[in-house]
Amino acid sequence: MNILYTKFKEVLFSVLPIIGLVLLLNFTTICPIETKLLIRFIIGSVFILIGLTLFLIGVDIGIAPFGNLMGKSLVKSNKLWLAIGAALILGFFVSIAEPGLIVFSNQVGVVTSGEIPGLVILFVVSVGFAIMMALGFIRVFYNIPLYILLLIIYGIIFIFALFTSPEFLAIAFDASGSTTGVLAVPFVLALSVGISSLKKDSKASESDSFGLVATAGTGAILAVMILNMFYRSEFTGSLDIIDPGSGSIIKAFTSILWDYLKQSLLAIAPLIIVLIALQIFVFKLNRKQFRKLITGFVFSLIGLFIFLVGVNGGFMEIGISIGNTLALKENKVYIIIIGLFLGVVTILAEPAVHVLTHQIEDVTSGYVGRKAVLVTLSIGVGLAVMLSVIRVLVPGLQLWHYLLPGYVICLALMFFIPKLFIGMSFDAGVVATGPMTATFSLAFIQGAANAFADASVLTEGFGMIAMVALFPIMALEILGLIFKIKSKRKGVNQK
């Protein structure tokens, strides 16, 4: 019962700010919402609370321990090729089961009217994630500095970006943030504990506990850019705003049950099959231990199903509706301020952010306080969402105008900050792109892009998740620089 209460509280604090914002906009008449749509949103929010709670419990008692077992088994084998094989297989299946990526890939399919099928995005991104996860294992094993690997990878990404269409560029960077979420992150981190022990010098440094997730995430970017080579025709994205007065409230949920049950089974079932196979040939756990793992996977399956029904039954639609309504207002200040507020509250409510802030405070022995990190991250993500709104409103302002200088600054700062902060900073982008960002915030931006005459829902509607992933990197690198300066001053005072 303790884990149920803990996880429910985490999810509740993630969803409550969104519910509060929607009700505030409705009752202050800034953005009045049709009653049926508001009721569907409340029901969808309850589904998300229940679904995400069950899913996270499943991750804690099933999927994360599965990652730990895999890590220990790889250490016992002491074979790099086996670790690479595990990364390729498990990385693919874990990415496919990631809730944020499922929601995102479905949105790509919806916005492009099926011209870029959601299943194609889901498959391609998962392949890229798995390949780069394997490369991350090789980096740790051969003691390749993270900053060198990131320089090479982002150098390749920048070259590919020159030949990538604007719509695919936005989808590529958003896919990276979507695939590294509530399932992939704990699993990869659990697996990396074992991988760090495979190093030839047998001494895993603190810095190796960061950076693997960020490395795997770059695979999503490259994979979508390569996919662009097979889609040379131009797309005209569209987003239908459904009349909330049409159809029943209950039917909005019941009509999608079968589709998302199938999608949830396809996401989780392969992981269960892999677990059973490894139990027979490798793990050989006793019945109680194995039953607990299976129970965790079943919780994740049920939770993912309920979460997807809640998201698609009314939660995302109200985000689209609000973005659409505010973009049509003559005074654009409303949508800019609400974009800033949305970014701040979602990052403050993200449970993984609080875990990261405590971790940074511990690693730096209190020199970089968690409150300073939390405030910096919240301002950064708030600015990221606000700048995404401005990109919708200002014709000619493109995503690469933000990303190119942003990543150049991030890569340059790597040479001036402690090595520990490099992986920590790039992993922070992963933490920032939680379930609320991949659902409500994305829908909000897409609704605005759909309404604004000079914007495209395909080019301006995507790219917001990429922005949210970028700003925490810069924020923590700056804090790393501050930590370095403070450490030097302390050294001077001690002399």
XYZ file of C-alpha atoms in Angstrom:
495
model
C 0.000 0.000 0.000
C 2.918 2.330 0.647
C 4.111 2.156 -2.965
C 0.550 2.760 -4.196
C 0.243 5.903 -2.057
C 3.707 7.153 -3.072
C 3.148 6.689 -6.800
C -0.377 8.099 -6.706
C 0.912 11.212 -4.905
C 3.657 11.648 -7.531
C 1.188 11.390 -10.399
C -1.387 13.580 -8.653
C 1.126 16.427 -8.276
C 1.988 16.054 -11.981
C -1.612 16.266 -13.197
C -3.074 18.764 -10.680
C -1.332 21.854 -12.133
C -2.819 21.074 -15.559
C -6.300 20.582 -14.095
C -5.928 23.833 -12.142
C -4.832 25.746 -15.251
C -7.755 24.453 -17.317
C -10.311 25.319 -14.620
C -8.739 28.742 -14.100
C -8.948 29.542 -17.821
C -12.547 28.354 -17.939
C -13.890 30.155 -14.873
C -12.040 33.435 -15.528
C -13.641 33.502 -19.014
C -10.215 33.845 -20.676
C -10.925 30.620 -22.467
C -14.428 29.290 -21.747
C -14.738 25.562 -22.409
C -17.837 23.687 -23.594
C -19.321 21.600 -20.766
C -19.060 18.240 -22.542
C -15.400 18.814 -23.360
C -14.663 19.857 -19.763
C -16.348 16.721 -18.395
C -14.367 14.554 -20.820
C -11.187 16.283 -19.655
C -11.953 15.558 -15.991
C -12.726 11.898 -16.765
C -9.564 11.664 -18.871
C -7.540 13.178 -16.013
C -8.880 10.546 -13.595
C -7.948 7.819 -16.086
C -4.445 9.277 -16.345
C -4.111 9.388 -12.545
C -5.082 5.728 -12.236
C -3.240 4.525 -15.333
C 0.053 6.298 -14.707
C 0.023 5.234 -11.046
C -0.403 1.561 -11.994
C 2.185 1.883 -14.750
C 4.817 3.375 -12.432
C 4.132 0.705 -9.796
C 4.726 -1.880 -12.515
C 7.985 -0.205 -13.482
C 9.138 -0.220 -9.852
C 8.299 -3.849 -9.014
C 8.786 -5.431 -12.438
C 10.567 -3.557 -15.197
C 13.330 -1.800 -13.213
C 14.231 -5.000 -11.278
C 14.298 -6.766 -14.658
C 16.897 -4.204 -15.767
C 18.910 -4.831 -12.610
C 18.847 -8.590 -13.207
C 20.001 -8.065 -16.778
C 22.860 -5.856 -15.577
C 24.003 -8.453 -13.045
C 23.795 -11.245 -15.629
C 25.922 -9.224 -18.060
C 28.531 -8.649 -15.348
C 28.708 -12.384 -14.657
C 29.138 -13.169 -18.348
C 31.821 -10.434 -18.723
C 31.182 -10.398 -22.477
C 30.806 -7.127 -24.332
C 29.089 -8.737 -27.332
C 26.383 -10.067 -25.025
C 25.890 -6.584 -23.550
C 25.558 -5.122 -27.041
C 23.036 -7.785 -28.019
C 21.020 -7.104 -24.850
C 21.062 -3.369 -25.592
C 19.782 -3.889 -29.127
C 16.948 -6.225 -28.159
C 15.856 -4.687 -24.869
C 16.420 -1.102 -26.031
C 14.049 -1.686 -28.932
C 11.285 -3.264 -26.845
C 11.574 -0.753 -23.998
C 11.353 2.174 -26.417
C 8.287 0.709 -28.149
C 6.540 0.418 -24.772
C 7.331 4.016 -23.732
C 3.981 5.840 -23.120
C 5.294 9.238 -24.239
C 6.548 7.842 -27.542
C 3.270 5.992 -28.181
C 1.305 9.225 -27.680
C 3.761 11.202 -29.811
C 3.827 8.704 -32.703
C 0.022 8.624 -32.725
C -0.014 12.422 -32.987
C 2.362 12.316 -35.955
C -0.031 9.904 -37.664
C -3.053 12.099 -36.869
C -1.473 15.395 -37.956
C -0.158 13.946 -41.249
C -3.492 12.156 -41.903
C -1.643 8.844 -41.937
C 0.933 9.895 -44.568
C 3.602 9.267 -41.930
C 2.088 6.307 -40.056
C 2.461 6.381 -36.283
C 3.650 2.759 -36.277
C 6.494 3.680 -38.629
C 7.658 6.443 -36.273
C 7.350 4.074 -33.297
C 9.403 1.348 -35.012
C 12.092 3.586 -36.535
C 12.652 5.588 -33.334
C 12.928 2.383 -31.292
C 15.545 0.979 -33.682
C 17.587 4.175 -33.406
C 17.243 4.183 -29.615
C 18.464 0.572 -29.381
C 21.488 1.125 -31.642
C 22.656 4.216 -29.757
C 22.057 2.491 -26.420
C 24.446 -0.241 -27.574
C 26.947 2.463 -28.586
C 26.603 3.937 -25.085
C 27.558 0.561 -23.608
C 30.647 0.420 -25.836
C 31.627 3.937 -24.690
C 31.534 2.911 -21.029
C 33.409 -0.333 -21.675
C 36.257 1.348 -23.571
C 36.423 4.471 -21.369
C 35.585 6.845 -24.227
C 34.923 10.307 -22.720
C 31.254 11.250 -23.004
C 31.973 14.732 -24.349
C 33.922 13.276 -27.288
C 31.089 10.895 -28.185
C 28.489 13.677 -27.902
C 30.578 15.999 -30.085
C 30.774 13.328 -32.784
C 27.082 12.405 -32.582
C 25.814 15.980 -32.628
C 28.266 16.813 -35.405
C 26.646 14.060 -37.479
C 23.175 15.287 -36.460
C 23.989 18.843 -37.604
C 25.230 17.524 -40.976
C 22.069 15.423 -41.408
C 19.963 18.440 -40.412
C 21.187 20.324 -43.498
C 19.392 17.759 -45.655
C 16.331 17.254 -43.455
C 13.006 18.938 -44.227
C 11.630 21.335 -41.568
C 8.753 19.031 -40.626
C 11.003 16.010 -40.149
C 13.529 18.105 -38.203
C 10.846 19.002 -35.660
C 9.583 15.412 -35.439
C 13.147 14.071 -35.055
C 14.086 16.200 -32.041
C 10.654 15.729 -30.446
C 10.968 11.953 -30.847
C 14.176 12.010 -28.810
C 12.450 13.651 -25.864
C 9.396 11.400 -26.168
C 11.250 8.088 -26.205
C 13.204 8.745 -23.009
C 10.441 8.843 -20.424
C 8.944 7.094 -17.419
C 9.729 3.569 -18.674
C 12.983 3.888 -20.631
C 14.857 6.031 -18.108
C 14.604 3.790 -15.002
C 15.210 0.658 -17.090
C 18.296 2.056 -18.845
C 19.707 3.446 -15.597
C 19.218 0.077 -13.881
C 20.939 -1.670 -16.772
C 23.822 0.825 -16.820
C 24.814 -0.090 -13.247
C 25.860 -3.519 -14.488
C 27.446 -2.218 -17.682
C 29.741 0.156 -15.793
C 31.177 -2.899 -14.009
C 32.257 -4.361 -17.362
C 34.935 -1.681 -17.768
C 38.448 -2.942 -18.335
C 39.839 -0.967 -15.397
C 37.044 -2.454 -13.203
C 36.503 0.944 -11.535
C 33.275 2.607 -12.544
C 33.468 6.342 -11.992
C 30.581 8.503 -10.865
C 30.389 10.120 -14.289
C 29.454 6.790 -15.895
C 26.144 6.819 -14.031
C 25.073 9.698 -16.304
C 24.936 10.075 -20.072
C 23.699 6.673 -21.235
C 20.082 7.823 -21.562
C 21.151 10.963 -23.421
C 23.281 8.893 -25.809
C 20.381 6.507 -26.514
C 18.055 9.466 -27.116
C 20.195 10.772 -29.981
C 19.375 7.568 -31.854
C 15.779 8.752 -32.203
C 16.933 11.991 -33.864
C 19.181 10.241 -36.377
C 16.601 7.538 -37.112
C 13.872 10.053 -38.056
C 16.328 12.075 -40.146
C 17.239 8.927 -42.077
C 13.517 8.150 -42.447
C 13.158 11.534 -44.163
C 15.111 10.110 -47.134
C 12.140 7.832 -47.861
C 9.578 10.651 -47.605
C 10.556 13.253 -50.151
C 7.081 14.636 -50.843
C 5.876 17.691 -48.932
C 3.223 17.274 -46.258
C 0.400 19.575 -45.306
C -0.433 18.843 -41.698
C -3.949 19.272 -40.384
C -5.666 18.885 -37.033
C -9.412 18.444 -36.811
C -11.051 20.279 -33.919
C -13.952 18.009 -32.994
C -17.197 19.665 -31.980
C -17.608 18.711 -28.304
C -21.371 19.004 -28.625
C -21.517 16.070 -31.009
C -21.550 12.510 -29.671
C -21.852 11.211 -26.133
C -19.235 11.638 -23.413
C -19.103 7.908 -22.661
C -18.695 6.954 -26.323
C -15.603 9.173 -26.558
C -13.897 6.642 -24.267
C -15.612 3.343 -25.135
C -15.035 3.772 -28.880
C -11.244 3.732 -28.438
C -10.933 0.936 -25.854
C -10.122 -1.872 -28.298
C -7.557 0.157 -30.287
C -5.548 1.115 -27.220
C -5.854 -2.325 -25.642
C -4.213 -3.761 -28.762
C -1.550 -1.040 -28.696
C -0.798 -1.699 -25.017
C -0.531 -5.456 -25.595
C 1.818 -4.925 -28.544
C 3.957 -2.639 -26.368
C 4.290 -4.750 -23.214
C 3.838 -8.358 -24.458
C 7.303 -8.568 -26.146
C 8.992 -7.562 -22.866
C 7.032 -10.245 -21.008
C 8.124 -12.846 -23.596
C 11.775 -11.795 -23.207
C 11.433 -12.006 -19.412
C 9.984 -15.527 -19.592
C 12.740 -16.669 -21.975
C 15.470 -15.247 -19.741
C 13.847 -16.791 -16.658
C 14.048 -20.229 -18.289
C 17.618 -19.945 -19.579
C 19.397 -17.327 -17.433
C 17.707 -15.937 -14.307
C 16.170 -19.108 -12.828
C 14.416 -17.124 -10.067
C 12.266 -18.842 -7.455
C 8.495 -18.752 -7.952
C 7.904 -15.835 -5.574
C 10.521 -13.595 -7.232
C 9.364 -14.470 -10.746
C 5.693 -13.949 -9.824
C 6.557 -10.483 -8.500
C 8.235 -9.523 -11.778
C 5.308 -10.810 -13.833
C 2.918 -8.902 -11.563
C 4.904 -5.734 -12.251
C 4.628 -6.232 -16.002
C 0.873 -6.854 -15.728
C 0.497 -3.635 -13.700
C 2.401 -1.766 -16.427
C 0.185 -3.271 -19.125
C -3.057 -2.325 -17.398
C -1.704 1.106 -16.448
C -0.531 1.865 -19.990
C -3.949 0.913 -21.385
C -5.858 3.145 -18.924
C -3.360 5.998 -19.457
C -3.736 5.914 -23.268
C -7.542 5.840 -23.039
C -7.473 8.856 -20.692
C -5.060 10.809 -22.882
C -6.994 10.206 -26.094
C -10.506 10.278 -24.618
C -10.457 13.933 -23.611
C -7.203 15.059 -21.987
C -5.221 16.004 -25.106
C -8.234 17.358 -26.932
C -8.780 20.109 -24.393
C -5.123 21.132 -24.781
C -5.702 21.473 -28.529
C -8.912 23.423 -27.914
C -7.281 25.890 -25.483
C -4.298 26.471 -27.774
C -6.661 26.977 -30.705
C -8.883 29.460 -28.830
C -6.041 31.549 -27.385
C -4.228 31.756 -30.733
C -7.354 33.264 -32.299
C -7.553 36.044 -29.691
C -6.455 39.468 -30.850
C -4.286 39.921 -27.757
C -1.484 37.344 -28.113
C -0.100 38.145 -24.646
C -2.518 35.599 -23.137
C -1.131 32.626 -25.007
C 2.504 33.699 -24.441
C 2.050 34.071 -20.661
C 0.081 30.818 -20.409
C 2.821 29.043 -22.380
C 5.404 30.293 -19.857
C 3.204 29.256 -16.915
C 2.523 25.832 -18.455
C 6.238 25.116 -18.777
C 6.986 26.192 -15.205
C 4.224 24.191 -13.503
C 4.787 20.982 -15.496
C 8.506 20.858 -14.644
C 7.905 21.724 -10.985
C 5.397 18.890 -10.742
C 7.558 16.286 -12.510
C 8.621 13.690 -9.880
C 11.815 12.743 -11.736
C 12.999 16.365 -11.524
C 12.934 16.220 -7.729
C 14.943 12.989 -7.812
C 17.504 14.687 -10.068
C 17.779 17.774 -7.850
C 18.487 15.642 -4.778
C 21.058 13.654 -6.749
C 22.883 16.806 -7.877
C 22.916 18.198 -4.327
C 24.391 14.929 -3.021
C 27.014 14.592 -5.757
C 28.186 18.204 -5.350
C 28.168 17.936 -1.520
C 25.623 20.733 -1.266
C 27.562 23.318 -3.311
C 24.786 23.274 -5.909
C 21.583 23.336 -3.872
C 18.492 21.519 -5.100
C 16.348 24.675 -4.846
C 18.717 26.510 -7.181
C 18.531 23.626 -9.657
C 14.731 23.440 -9.432
C 14.260 27.176 -9.995
C 16.725 27.177 -12.896
C 15.048 24.195 -14.563
C 11.546 25.622 -14.121
C 12.530 28.968 -15.643
C 14.316 27.187 -18.496
C 11.378 24.939 -19.371
C 8.944 27.835 -19.007
C 11.004 29.816 -21.507
C 11.163 26.781 -23.806
C 7.367 26.487 -24.030
C 6.974 30.265 -24.326
C 9.515 30.428 -27.173
C 7.644 27.582 -28.876
C 4.495 29.714 -28.726
C 6.400 32.675 -30.179
C 7.663 30.416 -33.006
C 4.027 29.720 -33.882
C 3.131 33.427 -33.833
C 6.161 34.808 -35.731
C 6.241 33.839 -39.421
C 9.677 32.764 -40.630
C 10.977 31.819 -37.183
C 12.100 28.204 -37.528
C 13.063 25.496 -35.062
C 16.708 25.408 -36.122
C 16.991 29.114 -35.222
C 16.663 27.919 -31.622
C 18.290 24.497 -31.726
C 21.475 25.288 -33.658
C 22.803 28.082 -31.394
C 21.410 26.265 -28.349
C 23.285 23.027 -28.976
C 26.431 24.871 -30.086
C 26.439 26.625 -26.687
C 25.804 23.291 -24.904
C 28.625 21.532 -26.744
C 31.012 24.445 -26.148
C 30.242 24.529 -22.416
C 31.326 20.879 -22.112
C 34.954 22.036 -22.265
C 34.544 24.349 -19.253
C 32.513 22.331 -16.756
C 33.359 19.301 -14.568
C 33.023 16.065 -16.551
C 30.385 14.807 -14.111
C 28.047 17.619 -15.183
C 28.222 16.695 -18.876
C 26.220 13.489 -18.586
C 24.109 15.006 -15.810
C 23.167 17.985 -17.994
C 22.286 15.999 -21.102
C 20.272 13.532 -19.022
C 18.381 16.482 -17.494
C 16.739 17.098 -20.862
C 15.314 13.593 -20.601
C 13.903 14.240 -17.138
C 12.164 17.424 -18.280
C 10.169 15.730 -21.033
C 7.702 13.863 -18.831
C 4.181 12.567 -19.572
C 2.507 15.974 -19.220
C 4.894 17.548 -21.741
C 4.283 14.773 -24.289
C 0.520 15.071 -23.895
C -1.017 18.367 -22.782
C 1.817 20.783 -23.665
C 2.261 19.215 -27.113
C -1.492 19.405 -27.752
C -1.532 23.055 -26.601
C 1.153 24.059 -29.115
C -0.468 22.047 -31.914
C -3.827 23.701 -31.246
C -2.200 27.129 -31.498
C -0.375 26.203 -34.721
C -3.603 24.850 -36.211
C -5.468 28.112 -35.535
C -2.809 30.632 -36.573
C -3.014 31.403 -40.293
C 0.726 31.772 -40.930
C 1.706 28.614 -39.014
C 1.723 24.939 -39.971
C 0.610 22.313 -37.463
C 3.284 20.020 -38.893
C 6.312 22.319 -38.656
C 5.350 24.708 -35.833
C 3.093 22.183 -34.071
C 6.067 19.911 -33.440
C 9.410 20.966 -31.957
C 8.192 22.015 -28.511
C 9.406 18.800 -26.836
C 12.812 19.406 -28.444
C 12.906 22.867 -26.892
C 11.967 21.504 -23.467
C 14.786 18.948 -23.782
C 17.354 21.610 -24.766
C 16.974 24.236 -22.064
C 17.676 21.987 -19.021
C 20.989 21.016 -20.647
C 22.086 24.649 -20.756
C 20.681 25.293 -17.273
C 22.647 22.491 -15.623
C 25.817 23.222 -17.573
C 25.681 26.784 -16.249
C 25.218 25.374 -12.736
C 28.191 23.080 -13.409
C 30.236 26.153 -14.263
C 29.090 27.812 -11.032
C 30.021 24.666 -9.084
C 33.497 24.705 -10.641
C 34.019 28.374 -9.757
C 32.790 27.861 -6.174
C 35.032 24.809 -5.757
C 38.099 26.788 -6.896
C 37.275 29.604 -4.491
C 36.985 27.172 -1.618
C 40.340 25.701 -2.582
C 41.870 29.174 -2.501
C 40.385 29.878 0.933
C 41.743 26.636 2.325
C 45.288 27.347 1.214
